[in-house]
C-alpha atoms as one frame of an Amber mdcrd trajectory, in Angstrom:
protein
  29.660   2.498  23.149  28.379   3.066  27.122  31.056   1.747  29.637  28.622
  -0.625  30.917  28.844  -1.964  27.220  32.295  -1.782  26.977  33.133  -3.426
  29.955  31.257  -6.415  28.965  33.021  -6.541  25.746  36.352  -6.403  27.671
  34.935  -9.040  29.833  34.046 -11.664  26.794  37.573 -11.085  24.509  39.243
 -12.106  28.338  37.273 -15.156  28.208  37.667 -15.850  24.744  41.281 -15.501
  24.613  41.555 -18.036  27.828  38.868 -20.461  25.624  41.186 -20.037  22.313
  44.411 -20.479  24.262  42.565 -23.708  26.220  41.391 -25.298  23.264  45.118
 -24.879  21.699  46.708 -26.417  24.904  44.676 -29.590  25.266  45.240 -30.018
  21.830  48.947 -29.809  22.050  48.870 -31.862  25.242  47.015 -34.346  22.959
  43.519 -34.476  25.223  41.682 -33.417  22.139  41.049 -36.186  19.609  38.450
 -35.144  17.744  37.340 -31.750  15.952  33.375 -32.300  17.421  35.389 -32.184
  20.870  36.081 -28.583  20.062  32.766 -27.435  18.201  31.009 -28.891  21.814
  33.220 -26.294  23.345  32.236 -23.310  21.418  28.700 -24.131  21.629  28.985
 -24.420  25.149  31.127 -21.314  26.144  30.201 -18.937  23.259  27.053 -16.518
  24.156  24.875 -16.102  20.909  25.348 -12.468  19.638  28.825 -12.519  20.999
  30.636 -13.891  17.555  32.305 -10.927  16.779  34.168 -10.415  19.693  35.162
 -14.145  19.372  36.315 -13.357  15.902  37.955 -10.971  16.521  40.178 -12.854
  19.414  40.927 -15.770  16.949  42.283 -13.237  14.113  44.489 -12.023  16.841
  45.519 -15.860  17.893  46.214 -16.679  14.131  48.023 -13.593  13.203  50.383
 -14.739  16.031  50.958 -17.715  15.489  51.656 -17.307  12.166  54.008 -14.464
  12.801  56.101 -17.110  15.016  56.291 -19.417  12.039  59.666 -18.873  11.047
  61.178 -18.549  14.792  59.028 -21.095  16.931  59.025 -24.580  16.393  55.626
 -25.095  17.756  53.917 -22.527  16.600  53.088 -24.699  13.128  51.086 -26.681
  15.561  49.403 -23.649  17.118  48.644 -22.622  14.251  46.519 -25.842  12.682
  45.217 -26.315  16.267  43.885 -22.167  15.721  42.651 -23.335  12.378  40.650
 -26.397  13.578  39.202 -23.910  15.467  38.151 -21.177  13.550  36.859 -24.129
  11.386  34.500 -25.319  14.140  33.462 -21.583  14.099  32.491 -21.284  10.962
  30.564 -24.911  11.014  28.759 -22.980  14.386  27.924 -19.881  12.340  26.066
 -21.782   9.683  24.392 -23.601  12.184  23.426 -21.045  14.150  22.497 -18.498
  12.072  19.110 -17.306  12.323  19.696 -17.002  16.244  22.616 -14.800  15.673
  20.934 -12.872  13.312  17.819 -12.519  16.115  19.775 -11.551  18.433  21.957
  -9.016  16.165  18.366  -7.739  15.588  17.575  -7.413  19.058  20.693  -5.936
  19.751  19.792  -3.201  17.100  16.435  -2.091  18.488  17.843  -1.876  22.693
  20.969  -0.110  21.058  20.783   3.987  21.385  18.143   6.291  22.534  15.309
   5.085  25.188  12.771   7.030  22.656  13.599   5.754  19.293  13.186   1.699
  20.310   9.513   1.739  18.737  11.105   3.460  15.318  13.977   0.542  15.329
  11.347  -2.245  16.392   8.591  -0.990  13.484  11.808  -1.292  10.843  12.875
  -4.420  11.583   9.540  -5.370  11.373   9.591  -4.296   7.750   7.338  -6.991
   5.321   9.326  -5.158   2.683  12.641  -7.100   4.019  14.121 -10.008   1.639
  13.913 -12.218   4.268  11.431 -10.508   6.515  10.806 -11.861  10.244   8.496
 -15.033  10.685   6.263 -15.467  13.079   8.608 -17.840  15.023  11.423 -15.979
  14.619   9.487 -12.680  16.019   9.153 -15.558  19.258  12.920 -15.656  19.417
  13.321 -12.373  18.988  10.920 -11.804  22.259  13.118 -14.313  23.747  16.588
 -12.283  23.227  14.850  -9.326  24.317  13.508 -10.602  27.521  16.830 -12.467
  28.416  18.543  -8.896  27.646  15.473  -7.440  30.314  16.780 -10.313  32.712
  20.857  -9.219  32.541  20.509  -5.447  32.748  21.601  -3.771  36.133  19.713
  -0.715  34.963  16.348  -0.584  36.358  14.636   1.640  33.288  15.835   0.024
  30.828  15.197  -3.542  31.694  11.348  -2.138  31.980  11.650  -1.196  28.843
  13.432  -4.492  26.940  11.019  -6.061  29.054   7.944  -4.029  27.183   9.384
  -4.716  23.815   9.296  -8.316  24.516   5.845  -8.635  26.200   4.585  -5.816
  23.444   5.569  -8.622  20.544   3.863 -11.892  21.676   0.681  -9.814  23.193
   0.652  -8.531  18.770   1.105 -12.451  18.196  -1.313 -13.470  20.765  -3.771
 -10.559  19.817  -3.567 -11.695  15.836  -4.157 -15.577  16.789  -7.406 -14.444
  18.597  -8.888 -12.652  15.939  -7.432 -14.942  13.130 -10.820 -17.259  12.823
 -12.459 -13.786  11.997 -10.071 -12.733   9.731 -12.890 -12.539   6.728 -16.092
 -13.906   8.820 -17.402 -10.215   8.784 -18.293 -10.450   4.944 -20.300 -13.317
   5.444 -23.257 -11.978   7.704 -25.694 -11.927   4.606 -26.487 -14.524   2.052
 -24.130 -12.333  -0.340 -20.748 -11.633  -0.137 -20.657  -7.926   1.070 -17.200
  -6.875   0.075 -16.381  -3.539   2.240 -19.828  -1.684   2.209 -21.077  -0.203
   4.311 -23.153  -3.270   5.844 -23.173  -3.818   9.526 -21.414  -5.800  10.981
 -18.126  -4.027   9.475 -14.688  -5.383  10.252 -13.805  -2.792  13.095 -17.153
  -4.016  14.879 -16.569  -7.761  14.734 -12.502  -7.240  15.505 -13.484  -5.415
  18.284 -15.920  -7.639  20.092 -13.550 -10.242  19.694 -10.392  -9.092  21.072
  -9.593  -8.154  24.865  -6.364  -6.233  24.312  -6.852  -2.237  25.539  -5.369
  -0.169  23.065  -6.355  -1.742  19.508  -9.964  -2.465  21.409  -9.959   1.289
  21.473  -9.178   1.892  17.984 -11.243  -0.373  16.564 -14.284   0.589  18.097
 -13.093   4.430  17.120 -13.399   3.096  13.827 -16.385   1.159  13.979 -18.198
   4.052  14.831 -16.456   5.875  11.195 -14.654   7.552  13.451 -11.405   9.245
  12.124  -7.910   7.179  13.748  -6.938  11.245  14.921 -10.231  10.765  17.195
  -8.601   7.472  18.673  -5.494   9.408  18.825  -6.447  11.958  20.820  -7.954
   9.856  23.494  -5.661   7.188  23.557  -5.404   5.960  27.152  -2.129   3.864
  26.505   0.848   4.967  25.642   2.800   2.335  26.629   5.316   1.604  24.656
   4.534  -2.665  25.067   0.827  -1.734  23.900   2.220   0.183  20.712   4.101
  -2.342  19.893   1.238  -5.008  19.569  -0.377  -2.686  17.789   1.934  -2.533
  14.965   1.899  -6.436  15.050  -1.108  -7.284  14.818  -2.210  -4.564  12.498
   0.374  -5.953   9.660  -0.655  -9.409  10.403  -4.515  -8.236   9.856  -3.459
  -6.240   6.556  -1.511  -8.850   5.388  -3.673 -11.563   6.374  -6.504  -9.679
   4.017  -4.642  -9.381   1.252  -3.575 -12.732   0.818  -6.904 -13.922   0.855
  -7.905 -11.373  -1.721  -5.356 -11.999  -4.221  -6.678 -15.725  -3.880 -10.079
 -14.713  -4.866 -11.175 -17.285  -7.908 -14.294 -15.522  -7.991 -13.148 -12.529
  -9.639  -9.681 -11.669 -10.028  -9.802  -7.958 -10.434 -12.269  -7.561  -7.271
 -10.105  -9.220  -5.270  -7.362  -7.218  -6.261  -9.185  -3.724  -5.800  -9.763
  -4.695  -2.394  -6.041  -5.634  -1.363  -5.616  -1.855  -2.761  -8.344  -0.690
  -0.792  -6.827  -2.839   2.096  -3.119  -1.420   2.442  -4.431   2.143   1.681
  -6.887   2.074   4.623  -4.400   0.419   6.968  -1.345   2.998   5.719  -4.643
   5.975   6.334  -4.338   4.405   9.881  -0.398   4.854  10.580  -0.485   8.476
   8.906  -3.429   9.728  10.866  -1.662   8.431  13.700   1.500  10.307  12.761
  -0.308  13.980  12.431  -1.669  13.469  16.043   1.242  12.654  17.288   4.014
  14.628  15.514   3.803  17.434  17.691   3.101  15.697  21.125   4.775  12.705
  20.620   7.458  12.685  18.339   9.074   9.648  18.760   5.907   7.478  18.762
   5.362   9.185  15.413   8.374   8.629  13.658   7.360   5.139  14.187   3.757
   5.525  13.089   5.207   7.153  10.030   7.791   4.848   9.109   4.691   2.139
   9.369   2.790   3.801   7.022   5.462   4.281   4.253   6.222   0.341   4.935
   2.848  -0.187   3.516   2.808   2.348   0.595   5.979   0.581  -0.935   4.242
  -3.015  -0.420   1.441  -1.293  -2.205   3.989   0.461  -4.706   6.116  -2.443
  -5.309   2.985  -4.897  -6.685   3.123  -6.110  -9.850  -0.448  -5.357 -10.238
  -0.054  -1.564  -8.788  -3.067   0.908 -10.620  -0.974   2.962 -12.605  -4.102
   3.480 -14.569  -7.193   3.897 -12.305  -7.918   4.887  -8.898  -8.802   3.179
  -5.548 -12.518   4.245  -4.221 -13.190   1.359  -2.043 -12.798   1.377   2.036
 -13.878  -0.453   5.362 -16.175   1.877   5.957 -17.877   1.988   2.455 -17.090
   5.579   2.089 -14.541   6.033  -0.840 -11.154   6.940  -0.379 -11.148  10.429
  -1.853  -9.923  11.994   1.444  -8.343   9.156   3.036  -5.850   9.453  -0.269
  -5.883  13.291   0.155  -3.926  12.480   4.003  -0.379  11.491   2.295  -0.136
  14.516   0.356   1.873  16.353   3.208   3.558  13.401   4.511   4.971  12.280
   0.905   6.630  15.601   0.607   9.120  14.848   3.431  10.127  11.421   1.399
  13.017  11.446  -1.040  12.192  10.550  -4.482  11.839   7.099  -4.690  10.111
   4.736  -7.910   7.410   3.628  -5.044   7.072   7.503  -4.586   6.342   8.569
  -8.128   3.382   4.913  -8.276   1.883   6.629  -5.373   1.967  10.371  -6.583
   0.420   8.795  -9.627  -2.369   7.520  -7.602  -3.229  10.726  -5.472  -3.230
  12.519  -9.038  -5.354  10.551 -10.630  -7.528  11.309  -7.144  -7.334  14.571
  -7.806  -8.111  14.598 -11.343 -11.055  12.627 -10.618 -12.510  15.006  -8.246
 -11.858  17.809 -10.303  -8.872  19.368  -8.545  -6.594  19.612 -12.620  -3.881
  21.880 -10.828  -3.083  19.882  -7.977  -3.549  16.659 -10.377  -0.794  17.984
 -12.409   1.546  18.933 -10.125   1.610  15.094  -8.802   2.004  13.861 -11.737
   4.950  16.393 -13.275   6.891  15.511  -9.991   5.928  11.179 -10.370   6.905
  11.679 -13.645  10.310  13.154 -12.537  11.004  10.389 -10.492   9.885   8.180
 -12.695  12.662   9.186 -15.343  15.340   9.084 -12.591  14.321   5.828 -11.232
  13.848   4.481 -14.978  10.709   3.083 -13.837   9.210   3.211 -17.399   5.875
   2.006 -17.158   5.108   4.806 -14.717   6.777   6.947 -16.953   4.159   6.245
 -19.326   1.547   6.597 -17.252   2.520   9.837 -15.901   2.169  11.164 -18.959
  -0.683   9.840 -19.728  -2.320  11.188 -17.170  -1.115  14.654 -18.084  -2.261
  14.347 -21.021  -6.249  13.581 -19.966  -5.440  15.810 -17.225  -5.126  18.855
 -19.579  -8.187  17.597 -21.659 -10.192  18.733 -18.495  -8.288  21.741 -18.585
  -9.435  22.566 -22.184  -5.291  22.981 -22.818  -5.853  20.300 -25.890  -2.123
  21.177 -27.368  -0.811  20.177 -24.602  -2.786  17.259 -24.118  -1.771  16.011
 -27.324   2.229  16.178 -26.844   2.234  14.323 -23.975  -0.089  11.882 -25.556
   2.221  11.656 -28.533   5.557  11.696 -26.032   3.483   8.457 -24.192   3.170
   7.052 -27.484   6.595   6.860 -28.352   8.070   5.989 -25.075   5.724   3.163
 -24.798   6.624   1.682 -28.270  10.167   2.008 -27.067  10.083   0.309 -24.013
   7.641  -2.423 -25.188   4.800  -1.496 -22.403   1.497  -2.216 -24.580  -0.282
  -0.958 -21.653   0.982   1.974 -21.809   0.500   2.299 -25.355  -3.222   1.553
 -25.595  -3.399   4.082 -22.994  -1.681   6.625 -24.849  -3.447   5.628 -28.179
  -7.158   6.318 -26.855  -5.247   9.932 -24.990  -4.236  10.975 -27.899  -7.566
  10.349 -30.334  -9.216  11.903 -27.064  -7.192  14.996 -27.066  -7.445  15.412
 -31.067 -11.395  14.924 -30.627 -11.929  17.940 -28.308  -8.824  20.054 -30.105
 -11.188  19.529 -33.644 -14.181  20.315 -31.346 -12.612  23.433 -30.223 -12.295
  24.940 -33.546 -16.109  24.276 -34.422 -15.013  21.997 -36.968 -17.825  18.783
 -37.690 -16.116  17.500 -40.697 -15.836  13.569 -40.762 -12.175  13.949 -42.405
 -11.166  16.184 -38.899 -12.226  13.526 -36.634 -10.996  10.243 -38.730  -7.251
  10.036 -37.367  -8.377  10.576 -34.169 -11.011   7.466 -33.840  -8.186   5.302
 -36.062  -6.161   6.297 -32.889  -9.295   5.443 -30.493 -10.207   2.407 -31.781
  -6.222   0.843 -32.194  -6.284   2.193 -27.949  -8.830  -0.151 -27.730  -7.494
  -3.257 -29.519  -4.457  -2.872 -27.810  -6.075  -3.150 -24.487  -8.539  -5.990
 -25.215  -5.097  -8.200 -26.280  -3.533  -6.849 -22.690  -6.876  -8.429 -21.503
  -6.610  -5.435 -18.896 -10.700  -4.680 -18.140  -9.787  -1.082 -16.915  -7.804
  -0.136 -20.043 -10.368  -1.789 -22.390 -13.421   0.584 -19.769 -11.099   3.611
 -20.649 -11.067   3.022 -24.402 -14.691   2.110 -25.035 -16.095   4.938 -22.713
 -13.225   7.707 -24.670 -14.467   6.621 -28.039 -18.346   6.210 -26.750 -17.656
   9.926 -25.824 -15.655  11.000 -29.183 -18.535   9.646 -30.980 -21.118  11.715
 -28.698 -19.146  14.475 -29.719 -19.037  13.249 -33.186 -23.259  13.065 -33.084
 -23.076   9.355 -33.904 -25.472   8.158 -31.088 -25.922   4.756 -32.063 -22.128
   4.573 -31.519 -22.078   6.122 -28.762 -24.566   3.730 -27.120 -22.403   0.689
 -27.756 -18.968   1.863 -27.000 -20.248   3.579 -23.521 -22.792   0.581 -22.851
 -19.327  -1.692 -23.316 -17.292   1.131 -21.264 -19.644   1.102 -18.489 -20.058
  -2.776 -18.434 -16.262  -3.333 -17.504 -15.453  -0.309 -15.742 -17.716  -1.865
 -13.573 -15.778  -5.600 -13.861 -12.902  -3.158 -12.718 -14.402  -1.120 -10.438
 -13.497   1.885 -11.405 -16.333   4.007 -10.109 -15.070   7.088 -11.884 -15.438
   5.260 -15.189 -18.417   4.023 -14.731 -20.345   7.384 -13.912 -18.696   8.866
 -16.699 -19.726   6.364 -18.998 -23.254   6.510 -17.353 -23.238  10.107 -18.045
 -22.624  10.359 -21.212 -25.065   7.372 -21.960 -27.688   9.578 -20.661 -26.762
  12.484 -23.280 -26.446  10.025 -26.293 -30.114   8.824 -25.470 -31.495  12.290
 -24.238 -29.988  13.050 -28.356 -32.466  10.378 -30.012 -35.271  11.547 -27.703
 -35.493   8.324 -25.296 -35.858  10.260 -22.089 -36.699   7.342 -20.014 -32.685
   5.688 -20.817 -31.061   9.105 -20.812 -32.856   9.778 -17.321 -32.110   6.277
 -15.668 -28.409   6.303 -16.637 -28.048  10.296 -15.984 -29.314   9.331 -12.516
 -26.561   6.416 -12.211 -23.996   8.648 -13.673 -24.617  11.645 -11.416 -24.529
   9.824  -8.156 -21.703   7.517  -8.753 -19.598  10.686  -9.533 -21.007  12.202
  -6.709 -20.013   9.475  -4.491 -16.563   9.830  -5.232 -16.555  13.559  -5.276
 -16.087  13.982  -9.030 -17.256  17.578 -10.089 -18.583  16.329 -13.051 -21.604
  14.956 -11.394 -22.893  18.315 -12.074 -22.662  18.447 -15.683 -25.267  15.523
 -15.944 -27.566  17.001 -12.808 -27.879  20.128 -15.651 -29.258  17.575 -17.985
 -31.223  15.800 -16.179 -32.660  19.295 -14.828 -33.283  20.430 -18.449 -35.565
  16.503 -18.922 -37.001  17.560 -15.648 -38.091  20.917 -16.972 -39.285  19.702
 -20.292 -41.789  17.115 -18.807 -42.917  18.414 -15.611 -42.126  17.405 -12.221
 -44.543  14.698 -12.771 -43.884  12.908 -15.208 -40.017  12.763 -14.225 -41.216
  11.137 -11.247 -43.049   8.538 -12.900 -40.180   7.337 -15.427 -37.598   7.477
 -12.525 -39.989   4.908 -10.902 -40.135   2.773 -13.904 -36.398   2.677 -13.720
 -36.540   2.235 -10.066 -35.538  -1.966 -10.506 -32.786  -0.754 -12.851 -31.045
   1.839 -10.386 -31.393   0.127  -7.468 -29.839  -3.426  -8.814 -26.064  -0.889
  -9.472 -26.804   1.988  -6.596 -28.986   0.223  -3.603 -32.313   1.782  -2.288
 -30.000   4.614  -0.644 -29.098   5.851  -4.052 -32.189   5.926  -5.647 -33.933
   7.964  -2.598 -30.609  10.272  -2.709 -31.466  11.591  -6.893 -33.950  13.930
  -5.538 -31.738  15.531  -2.881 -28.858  15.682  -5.218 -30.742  17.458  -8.107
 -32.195  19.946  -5.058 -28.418  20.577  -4.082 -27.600  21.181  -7.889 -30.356
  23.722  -8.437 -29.804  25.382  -5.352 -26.190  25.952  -5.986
């Protein structure tokens, strides 16, 4: 404690003991007939924030008194009079309450170092709270601050009380400007645009609207998909009042978003992939912020950091959280294949937590999907880690789960199928059906390429592994999860490629690709797409196999998925076999087809993406 503080302390117990001792006298001498008589008094002498140090006086009054019992006649007296008032206390706490805990609060954030007040503002702050701070309380909590500004001889640090006060209303003030345009920025078309890549984007609109400097700034940075480090860098206001309306209004934007998302009647499961999409893009924000700023400005990122990991566990602690799929959407209509690839350093310097090991089960999946196995592995052997020592059992599960497909792709089919089987069993266990189907369809999968492996075509090699397939997929249609019933279909519409069943094929991918879609899974859906194109390239209809190869290669293109290439080799081999020609003149049949799931941009981008496969 400073000796500034301390004097003040000393300062209130005096006047708290000559309060106790004045209450006890007038009601000894009589003068006090009622117990509201003494609550008035405590509400008008006791200074909000102070109740400890008035506690703390009365325990010393009542330990007294009742040590006199037994050699004071009158300290029985002083002692009920003592008790009437700690009563009266109590009645005040209850009463009182939320404005001592505001002003606890703001006592915590001006309390220690000068440079860590934006770190202890962000964390109280926290949406992650049980009881986390409304928008009138964060009013009261200005309040406190600025009275605090008002009552401190030193000159700094008033400024600076004073900035954390002005710094929260301007994030209030900022929020209620922009909160008619919360969502009008999807409505500029006759269609619902969702987060493409149509103009105006929410950056743009934000922007225009709001006068503030410093998120003005960023959101035109980003409006011109421009990185947050770019906004960093060039910041022109470091205040520490400005950085705190940042981080105000930037939560009440995110959360503002995802509320309306999760309302969605339309469809359930977009609305949801966009509240992912949502607190990933704002958490890209806080941790692009951070690696700017970690080396210049360390206390303004601790803050930006702790912001960020605010938002991964809101993200982590859904009931809804994607243990089984990735997140591909943004703001900017770019996918989030990078943007996820930006809390790989930062999540190393977090203990193991269970929101942890969800989110290192993302950024696997992530990497699996663009084709990076190793690092997809070693995310999920350390989620699944944490998972077990958390006894978070659904990610559990799905950890391995995913190491199981994971090491599919890595042709290590043995291993594929004991974790598959290990999935199996822990999901029966533990009663997580999800889980199960999952590990069902992993398993057939893995047994399909380990029978492939050894050359063998025989129907009896294959049979346990589609039984396994098709229960994956029953399972996951009585879930009713779409994504879980997209993986099943498009694993056995693959087995059965593998299998030379085409016909099969056809219908399990055609179903795999229809809700992968529902889902949007965008990995999924190329896959599906791509293997669609090598069932029909197998009964000779080169006009389907080149209209969904062409689907299937750019969607995994889009998201960076390596596989794109495996399909840009077949569609090079159609290409070959019919002459540049006449591969011109299907793909424009198919033109209507394309265009209605990949937009006009898509369709003029085959050519150049068959080009870049050759050429490589």
């Amino acid at each position: 404690m400073s000796l500034s503080l301390f004097i003040v302390s000393e300062s209130l117990s005096d006047r708290y003991f000559a309060l106790i001792d004045q209450i006890v006298e007038l009601t000894l001498q009589g003068k006090i007939s009622s117990v509201e008589r003494v609550y008035k008094m405590l509400v008008e002498q006791v200074e909000i924030g102070t109740g400890e140090i008035l506690e703390r006086c009365l325990s010393q009054r009542i330990d007294a008194a009742e040590a006199q019992l037994a050699t004071k006649l009158k300290a029985a007296r002083v002692l009920r009079a003592l008790k009437t008032i700690e009563k009266q206390w109590l009645r005040w706490l209850a009463e009182n309450q939320v404005a001592a805990e505001i002003s606890e609060t703001a006592q915590s954030i001006i309390e220690g170092d000068q440079e860590d007040y934006f770190l202890r503002t962000v964390d109280v702050l926290d949406p992650n709270l049980e009881n986390p701070l409304s928008t009138d309380e964060l009013i009261k909590l200005a309040d406190n601050l600025q009275a605090a500004a008002k009552t401190q001889a030193d000159a700094q640090l008033a400024q600076d009380w004073q900035q954390l006060a002005t710094g929260i209303k301007a994030g209030l003030e900022s929020f209620t400007a922009l909160e008619g345009d919360l969502v009008s920025w999807m409505y500029t078309g006759s269609n619902f645009s969702g987060f493409g890549a149509e103009k105006p984007n929410p950056w743009r609109v934000w922007g225009q609207k709001i006068t503030s400097p410093l998120p003005k700034q960023l959101f035109q940075t980003l409006a011109q998909q421009q990185s947050a480090k770019n906004f960093a860098t060039m910041a022109n206001n470091l205040e520490l009042r400005a950085w705190i309306e940042l981080a105000i209004l930037l939560q009440y934007l995110q959360r503002g978003l995802v509320t309306w998302y999760d309302q969605q009647p339309y469809n359930s499961k977009f609305g949801k992939e966009l509240s992912y999409s949502t607190l990933l893009t704002f958490a890209s924000i806080w941790c692009e912020l951070w690696q700017v700023f970690v080396a210049t400005k360390p206390a303004l990122a601790d803050g930006c950091f702790l912001v960020m990991l605010q938002i991964l566990r809101a993200f982590a602690q859904r009931e809804d959280f994607p243990l089984y799929s990735g997140v591909f959407a943004s703001f900017s209509g770019d996918y989030l294949q990078d943007t996820l690839d930006y809390f790989d350093e930062p999540l190393k310097q977090v203990e193991g937590t269970e929101e942890k090991a969800r989110i290192l089960t993302l950024l696997g999946y992530s990497q699996r999907t663009a084709g990076a196995y190793d690092k997809a592995i070693a995310f999920h052997e350390e989620a699944l880690q944490i998972a077990i020592a958390a006894n978070d059992y659904a990610c559990e599960v799905a950890s391995l789960n995913h190491l199981s497909r994971t090491n599919v792709n890595l042709k290590n089919y043995s291993e594929a199928i004991k974790y598959s089987q290990r999935a199996l069993i822990a999901a029966r266990q533990v009663g997580d059906k999800l889980g199960e189907a999952n590990a069902s369809v992993n398993l057939g999968y893995a047994q399909v390429f380990a029978a492939r492996q050894l050359d063998s075509m025989a129907a009896e090699d294959y049979s346990e592994a589609v039984r396994y397939l098709e229960q994956g997929v029953e399972l996951a249609v009585k879930q009713g999860d779409s994504q879980s019933q997209a993986f099943g279909h498009s694993s056995l519409g693959i087995a059965y490629v593998i299998l030379e069943q085409p016909t099969s094929a056809i219908a399990a991918l055609t179903k795999g690709a229809e809700l992968a879609q529902y889902s949007r899974d965008v990995y999924l859906q190329g896959l599906s797409f791509s293997y669609l194109a090598e069932a029909y390239y197998s009964i000779e209809d080169r006009s389907a196999a080149l209209a969904y190869g062409s689907l299937g290669m750019y969607l995994l293109n889009q998201i960076n998925s390596v596989e794109w290439r495996q399909v840009a080799g077949l569609l090079s081999i159609i290409q070959g076999q019919i002459g540049q020609e006449e591969f011109n003149s299907i793909l424009g049949q198919q033109r209507s087809q394309i265009i209605s799931l990949i937009g006009v941009d898509g369709y003029d981008y085959i050519p150049n993406l068959l080009e870049e496969y050759k050429n490589s």
